[in-house]
Amino acid sequence: MIFARYAIAAALCAATSTAFIAPNNAGYGVKTFTSTQRVASPLMTSTLSAPETEAAADSPNRMRPPIDYVWSDVSKQLVDVFGYSQAEVDAYAGEVEDSKENLMKIYKALQLARGFENACNQQYMQGKIRGFMHLDNGQESIPALVDYAIKNGDKKYSYYREHTHALASGVDPGAIMAELFMKETGTCKGAGGSMHIFDKPTYFQGGWALVSEQLPYAAGAAKSILLDRKLALSDNDDFLKQDVAPPADDDRISVVFVGEGGAQNGRMAELLNSAAKDNLPLLIVVIDNGRAINTFTEDVATNGKVYQQGIHYGVPGLHVDGQDAADVAKGGKAVIDYVRSGKGAAILQVHTYRFNGHSPADPEHERGRKDEKAWARLDQDPIKKFEDKYTANGVFTEDELKAAKKEILADVKAAVKFADESPMPPVELAKELEYPDAPDTDYNTKPAPAFADAVNARTISGEQMDTITAHIDDLRGKAKAGEISIGDAINLAIHEEMLRDPTTTIHAEDLQAGSSYDIPKLTQQTYGKIRAADEIIDEGHFIGKALGEGMNGYRPIIELMNTNFGIFGMAELSSAGNTYATTGGQFDMPMTIVGAGGTAPNQALGAEHSQPFHAYVMGIPGLKICTASSPDAAYGITKSMIRDNGPCFLFAPVKMMKESKGTLDLDVCAPLNKAALLHEASAESVAAGNAVTVLTYLHGVKEAQLVTDEIMEEGFDIDLIELRSLKPLDMDTIRKSVERTNKVVILDESTLSGGVGATISARISEELFDLLDAPVKRLCMDDAPVPYASTMEVAVVKRGSDVVKAVFDF
C-alpha cells in the first residue's frame, strides 16, 4: 500500500516537455503568449521535492494561456466597474507596495499555504491521511488575499479544497493537520476530514464536499449579518445571540469560494439573484484554474468570464491574475471594501493554475492536463514571481525571504508533529454526534430567549402586534372549539414560536399569500421580509440559505408547498443532517421543514405529486422525521421541532390539511420520538387471538379509523398506532402492542422497495421476532408510479379495505 502511494506521488510530480495544443477557439479571449524557460529559485525548495524538469516547448497555441495582467489592467476595472477614483485605486496599491510589512505578510501566507499542502501530500503518501484529499498548490494568491484582507468575524464558506483557506482565516495549522490525520484534536474531532474543515472561533464554516452546495449557505450566512443588524443582536463569547447590537461600524461580510467549473452550476444564478434582491454583504471568490475537476473547462462551458455573470443582477466583478499575489491583494482588498461599504455583493475571479491533480489518486488522463501542469509549475508559480519581483527591486534580500520561509516551514513541521502525536477519537463519539438534542428531549422545559420581548418591541409595530395577536386569539378559539385545521394548527405554532424566539425565521414560496394551506400566513406581514422571506421557486436554494442562517444563530423554518418539491433540495437536506456530526459538534443545525405530502387513495394528483418523499429522506443521518394526521399532533410537533437544535422534517397529509379538524393541547410541545396509540384492541379480542397491531401514518390513519368498526363487527380488533416519529422509531410502543397481539399489519404510504414499511418490518422481524405468530404484513404502494386515473391508482395505493382483508387473513 505504501509502495502504491509513492508510485502515485511520482506520477503526480512528474512533468513532461510535450506542448499541449488547443483548438483554434480555445481560451477566454485573453492574450496569446510564448513560454520562457525559468531557472528555479533556491527559495523554492519545497518540503516535498519534485523531479527537475525542463519547460514545455514554446507554443503560441496552448489550451489556456496566461492573462499576464499588469496592475493597470486591474486598476482600470476598479475605476470603470466599481466606481473607484484613480486616487483611491492608487491608495490600495500603496497599502501593499509601500509596506514591507504587508508584503511580508503576503509572502508568509503564500509559503504557509504551499508548505502545508506539500506536507499533506507527504503524509498522504505515508498513509497517515486517508480518504479523498485535494491540494491547492499553485493557487496560493487566494489564501494570501484572505490573510491580508478578510477579518475574523467574516463568515467563510469554502469547498473541498479548503485547507489553505482555513489556514489563512486563522484556523490553527495543528488542528487542521490533526483533522486530516483523523485525530480527536482536529478541528472537527476527526469527524470531518480533509473536505470538511470547520472552526467556530474564526467563523470558518466549511469545507463542503458537494460541488457548489456552499453557495446558498454563504447567502444564508450573509443574511444572518443583516438579521443581526435589523434585530440588534450579536454573538456572545459562546457564539449565542445576545441582546447587544453590532457596532455602528459593523462591516462583516460573507465570503464564498467556488471554482470556475462549479460557478457554471445553476446555484450560481440563484445566488446572484438572492444577493441582488437582498443586497447581501457577500463576496464570491471564483478560483479559475481552467479545470472542472480535471476536464478543460472550455470543453464543458461556454462562458469562462464568471466575473461578468453578475452584470444582469447589478453585481460587479473583477478579474485578476493569480500569478501576481500582490495585485490579487490590492485588487481583492478594493472589492472586499466595496462589499463592506454596504453596496452589495461582488465577484472576484482569480485566474490561476493548479499544480496538482484533482486529488492524489487521479490519473489525470484528461486532454492536456499533464502538460499544462508541468508548464505551470515552471512558468506560473506565484511564489517564484513574488520572490523574483521583490528581490529584484530591492524590497527584500534573498536571506530575508529564506528566513521567513524557514520560520513558516517550522510551523508546518510542528503541525505535523502535533497531529502525529494526538489521540484518535473514542468510538462512542460517533453516536454522541448523531443529534444535537437527544431524541427524548422535553421541549417544554427549554427557556425562551430573555431578549424576546425587547426585540419584538423594536421590530414589530403596535399595529402589527395588534393584528397578529387578534389572529392568534382567533386560532386559539378555534382550537378550543375543536374547529382548527392542520394547516391552521401549524400556522398557530409558528407564530407562537416566532414571538417566543425572535431568532426564528421562515422561508417559503407564495409566503405573502399564505402558501397553499395557510402555514406561513401573516408571517411577512408581521415580522417583515428580513425574517419571513418569499423565495424563488427552487427548494434547494432556500433550504440552503436556511442552513447558512442556522449555522449563525438563527432558527429557520422552511415551508414546502408540497413535500415532494423537496427533491430539489436533497443535497442541502443531506448536508443539514450531516452538519452537526461533520463539524464535531461545533455547529448546531436548527432547521424545521414542514409541508403537506403523502399519497391518499384516489387523490388524483399523478405520479410527481404522489412520491413518498418521507421514504427518500429516511436514510439521511441526523434528520428527525415526524408525521401528523391531526391538528393536535401537527401543533405540538411543530413547536418542538422549532425548539430543537437539529434538522427536523414534519410531513402532514396533503388531502387532510383542511378537512381534518380538532382541538389542541395549547402551549404544549409534543415529543419527537413517540408514536401514538389511537385505538386499543379489547382484552377479549386479545385473549381470543383476534387482535392485530396496525401501524400507519398520514392518510393511513384516516383509512384505518374508517374501517375499525367493520373489523370489530367481525369479532376482531386492532391496536391502531400512528407512527408520529418515523426517525427515530418508537420501538417501545410497538413492542408493547406486539406483546399483546403477536401480529402486525403496516399500512404504508411508500413503495415496496426502499419504503418506510420495509424498514419498520425489518426492525420488527429482527428485534421482536420471538413475539410474532406470523410474518409482518406490509400493505405498501406498488413500485409503479402512482397513476392519475382512479381505475389504475387502486392497483398501486393501499387503503382501508386492504387493512380489513389483512386482519381477517391472519
mmCIF file of N, CA, C and O in Angstrom, residues 497-535:
data_model
loop_
_atom_site.group_PDB
_atom_site.id
_atom_site.type_symbol
_atom_site.label_atom_id
_atom_site.label_comp_id
_atom_site.label_asym_id
_atom_site.label_seq_id
_atom_site.Cartn_x
_atom_site.Cartn_y
_atom_site.Cartn_z
ATOM 1 N N GLU A 497 -44.111 30.500 18.252
ATOM 2 C CA GLU A 497 -42.675 30.309 18.399
ATOM 3 C C GLU A 497 -41.879 31.491 17.851
ATOM 4 O O GLU A 497 -40.815 31.828 18.396
ATOM 5 N N MET A 498 -42.347 32.137 16.802
ATOM 6 C CA MET A 498 -41.630 33.298 16.262
ATOM 7 C C MET A 498 -41.702 34.470 17.232
ATOM 8 O O MET A 498 -40.760 35.283 17.295
ATOM 9 N N LEU A 499 -42.782 34.580 17.980
ATOM 10 C CA LEU A 499 -42.864 35.614 19.010
ATOM 11 C C LEU A 499 -42.055 35.224 20.246
ATOM 12 O O LEU A 499 -41.429 36.072 20.883
ATOM 13 N N ARG A 500 -42.068 33.948 20.565
ATOM 14 C CA ARG A 500 -41.308 33.456 21.727
ATOM 15 C C ARG A 500 -39.808 33.593 21.522
ATOM 16 O O ARG A 500 -39.052 33.888 22.454
ATOM 17 N N ASP A 501 -39.357 33.400 20.283
ATOM 18 C CA ASP A 501 -37.926 33.443 19.966
ATOM 19 C C ASP A 501 -37.727 34.215 18.664
ATOM 20 O O ASP A 501 -37.927 33.676 17.570
ATOM 21 N N PRO A 502 -37.323 35.480 18.754
ATOM 22 C CA PRO A 502 -37.180 36.313 17.547
ATOM 23 C C PRO A 502 -36.056 35.876 16.617
ATOM 24 O O PRO A 502 -35.932 36.443 15.518
ATOM 25 N N THR A 503 -35.236 34.898 17.021
ATOM 26 C CA THR A 503 -34.230 34.388 16.082
ATOM 27 C C THR A 503 -34.844 33.387 15.104
ATOM 28 O O THR A 503 -34.155 32.894 14.220
ATOM 29 N N THR A 504 -36.144 33.105 15.253
ATOM 30 C CA THR A 504 -36.834 32.199 14.332
ATOM 31 C C THR A 504 -37.175 32.939 13.050
ATOM 32 O O THR A 504 -37.722 34.044 13.073
ATOM 33 N N THR A 505 -36.857 32.327 11.912
ATOM 34 C CA THR A 505 -37.157 32.899 10.602
ATOM 35 C C THR A 505 -37.980 31.886 9.809
ATOM 36 O O THR A 505 -38.129 30.733 10.206
ATOM 37 N N ILE A 506 -38.501 32.304 8.669
ATOM 38 C CA ILE A 506 -39.272 31.383 7.835
ATOM 39 C C ILE A 506 -39.036 31.692 6.365
ATOM 40 O O ILE A 506 -38.888 32.859 5.971
ATOM 41 N N HIS A 507 -38.980 30.626 5.564
ATOM 42 C CA HIS A 507 -38.790 30.726 4.118
ATOM 43 C C HIS A 507 -39.875 29.890 3.435
ATOM 44 O O HIS A 507 -40.139 28.762 3.852
ATOM 45 N N ALA A 508 -40.472 30.433 2.369
ATOM 46 C CA ALA A 508 -41.492 29.676 1.644
ATOM 47 C C ALA A 508 -41.762 30.323 0.297
ATOM 48 O O ALA A 508 -41.433 31.496 0.069
ATOM 49 N N GLU A 509 -42.354 29.559 -0.589
ATOM 50 C CA GLU A 509 -42.908 30.104 -1.828
ATOM 51 C C GLU A 509 -44.339 30.564 -1.555
ATOM 52 O O GLU A 509 -45.044 29.965 -0.736
ATOM 53 N N ASP A 510 -44.747 31.630 -2.240
ATOM 54 C CA ASP A 510 -46.089 32.194 -2.019
ATOM 55 C C ASP A 510 -46.333 32.524 -0.555
ATOM 56 O O ASP A 510 -47.458 32.436 -0.053
ATOM 57 N N LEU A 511 -45.272 32.917 0.128
ATOM 58 C CA LEU A 511 -45.368 33.157 1.563
ATOM 59 C C LEU A 511 -46.325 34.300 1.894
ATOM 60 O O LEU A 511 -47.111 34.207 2.844
ATOM 61 N N GLN A 512 -46.280 35.383 1.123
ATOM 62 C CA GLN A 512 -47.147 36.529 1.417
ATOM 63 C C GLN A 512 -48.619 36.148 1.391
ATOM 64 O O GLN A 512 -49.426 36.672 2.159
ATOM 65 N N ALA A 513 -48.947 35.209 0.489
ATOM 66 C CA ALA A 513 -50.343 34.809 0.339
ATOM 67 C C ALA A 513 -50.724 33.660 1.264
ATOM 68 O O ALA A 513 -51.859 33.186 1.234
ATOM 69 N N GLY A 514 -49.774 33.173 2.054
ATOM 70 C CA GLY A 514 -50.082 32.082 2.960
ATOM 71 C C GLY A 514 -49.836 30.711 2.386
ATOM 72 O O GLY A 514 -50.241 29.710 2.996
ATOM 73 N N SER A 515 -49.224 30.651 1.189
ATOM 74 C CA SER A 515 -48.980 29.384 0.519
ATOM 75 C C SER A 515 -50.298 28.628 0.304
ATOM 76 O O SER A 515 -51.360 29.229 0.261
ATOM 77 N N SER A 516 -50.234 27.317 0.192
ATOM 78 C CA SER A 516 -51.439 26.563 -0.161
ATOM 79 C C SER A 516 -52.346 26.261 1.022
ATOM 80 O O SER A 516 -53.547 26.100 0.866
ATOM 81 N N TYR A 517 -51.763 26.181 2.227
ATOM 82 C CA TYR A 517 -52.548 25.723 3.385
ATOM 83 C C TYR A 517 -52.458 26.677 4.570
ATOM 84 O O TYR A 517 -52.681 26.280 5.705
ATOM 85 N N ASP A 518 -52.105 27.929 4.298
ATOM 86 C CA ASP A 518 -52.029 28.985 5.318
ATOM 87 C C ASP A 518 -50.941 28.748 6.362
ATOM 88 O O ASP A 518 -50.941 29.398 7.418
ATOM 89 N N ILE A 519 -50.016 27.871 6.090
ATOM 90 C CA ILE A 519 -48.962 27.597 7.072
ATOM 91 C C ILE A 519 -48.129 28.847 7.375
ATOM 92 O O ILE A 519 -47.865 29.142 8.551
ATOM 93 N N PRO A 520 -47.703 29.636 6.368
ATOM 94 C CA PRO A 520 -46.942 30.847 6.690
ATOM 95 C C PRO A 520 -47.799 32.119 6.724
ATOM 96 O O PRO A 520 -47.264 33.233 6.650
ATOM 97 N N LYS A 521 -49.091 31.996 6.853
ATOM 98 C CA LYS A 521 -49.998 33.143 6.797
ATOM 99 C C LYS A 521 -49.604 34.228 7.813
ATOM 100 O O LYS A 521 -49.330 33.939 8.975
ATOM 101 N N LEU A 522 -49.556 35.471 7.341
ATOM 102 C CA LEU A 522 -49.280 36.674 8.131
ATOM 103 C C LEU A 522 -47.871 36.731 8.724
ATOM 104 O O LEU A 522 -47.586 37.584 9.558
ATOM 105 N N THR A 523 -46.979 35.847 8.287
ATOM 106 C CA THR A 523 -45.619 35.924 8.838
ATOM 107 C C THR A 523 -44.873 37.148 8.307
ATOM 108 O O THR A 523 -44.291 37.911 9.087
ATOM 109 N N GLN A 524 -44.886 37.365 6.985
ATOM 110 C CA GLN A 524 -44.177 38.528 6.454
ATOM 111 C C GLN A 524 -44.858 39.823 6.878
ATOM 112 O O GLN A 524 -44.189 40.824 7.176
ATOM 113 N N GLN A 525 -46.178 39.809 6.932
ATOM 114 C CA GLN A 525 -46.910 40.998 7.338
ATOM 115 C C GLN A 525 -46.601 41.374 8.786
ATOM 116 O O GLN A 525 -46.712 42.539 9.178
ATOM 117 N N THR A 526 -46.190 40.406 9.584
ATOM 118 C CA THR A 526 -45.898 40.647 10.996
ATOM 119 C C THR A 526 -44.415 40.892 11.258
ATOM 120 O O THR A 526 -44.043 41.842 11.951
ATOM 121 N N TYR A 527 -43.546 40.057 10.701
ATOM 122 C CA TYR A 527 -42.130 40.087 11.061
ATOM 123 C C TYR A 527 -41.247 40.724 9.999
ATOM 124 O O TYR A 527 -40.045 40.880 10.215
ATOM 125 N N GLY A 528 -41.857 41.083 8.864
ATOM 126 C CA GLY A 528 -41.114 41.736 7.810
ATOM 127 C C GLY A 528 -40.367 40.764 6.918
ATOM 128 O O GLY A 528 -40.229 39.577 7.221
ATOM 129 N N LYS A 529 -39.860 41.279 5.807
ATOM 130 C CA LYS A 529 -39.174 40.438 4.838
ATOM 131 C C LYS A 529 -37.860 39.879 5.380
ATOM 132 O O LYS A 529 -37.398 38.850 4.899
ATOM 133 N N ILE A 530 -37.280 40.528 6.358
ATOM 134 C CA ILE A 530 -35.995 40.071 6.871
ATOM 135 C C ILE A 530 -36.127 38.741 7.593
ATOM 136 O O ILE A 530 -35.227 37.900 7.530
ATOM 137 N N ARG A 531 -37.258 38.513 8.267
ATOM 138 C CA ARG A 531 -37.462 37.244 8.983
ATOM 139 C C ARG A 531 -38.385 36.296 8.224
ATOM 140 O O ARG A 531 -38.350 35.083 8.490
ATOM 141 N N ALA A 532 -39.212 36.809 7.350
ATOM 142 C CA ALA A 532 -40.170 35.972 6.616
ATOM 143 C C ALA A 532 -39.963 36.213 5.126
ATOM 144 O O ALA A 532 -40.460 37.190 4.564
ATOM 145 N N ALA A 533 -39.231 35.321 4.490
ATOM 146 C CA ALA A 533 -38.765 35.540 3.124
ATOM 147 C C ALA A 533 -39.599 34.783 2.106
ATOM 148 O O ALA A 533 -39.728 33.558 2.187
ATOM 149 N N ASP A 534 -40.164 35.501 1.152
ATOM 150 C CA ASP A 534 -40.775 34.893 -0.024
ATOM 151 C C ASP A 534 -39.638 34.466 -0.944
ATOM 152 O O ASP A 534 -38.748 35.268 -1.231
ATOM 153 N N GLU A 535 -39.660 33.238 -1.407
ATOM 154 C CA GLU A 535 -38.500 32.689 -2.097
ATOM 155 C C GLU A 535 -38.777 32.346 -3.553
ATOM 156 O O GLU A 535 -39.921 32.149 -3.958
#
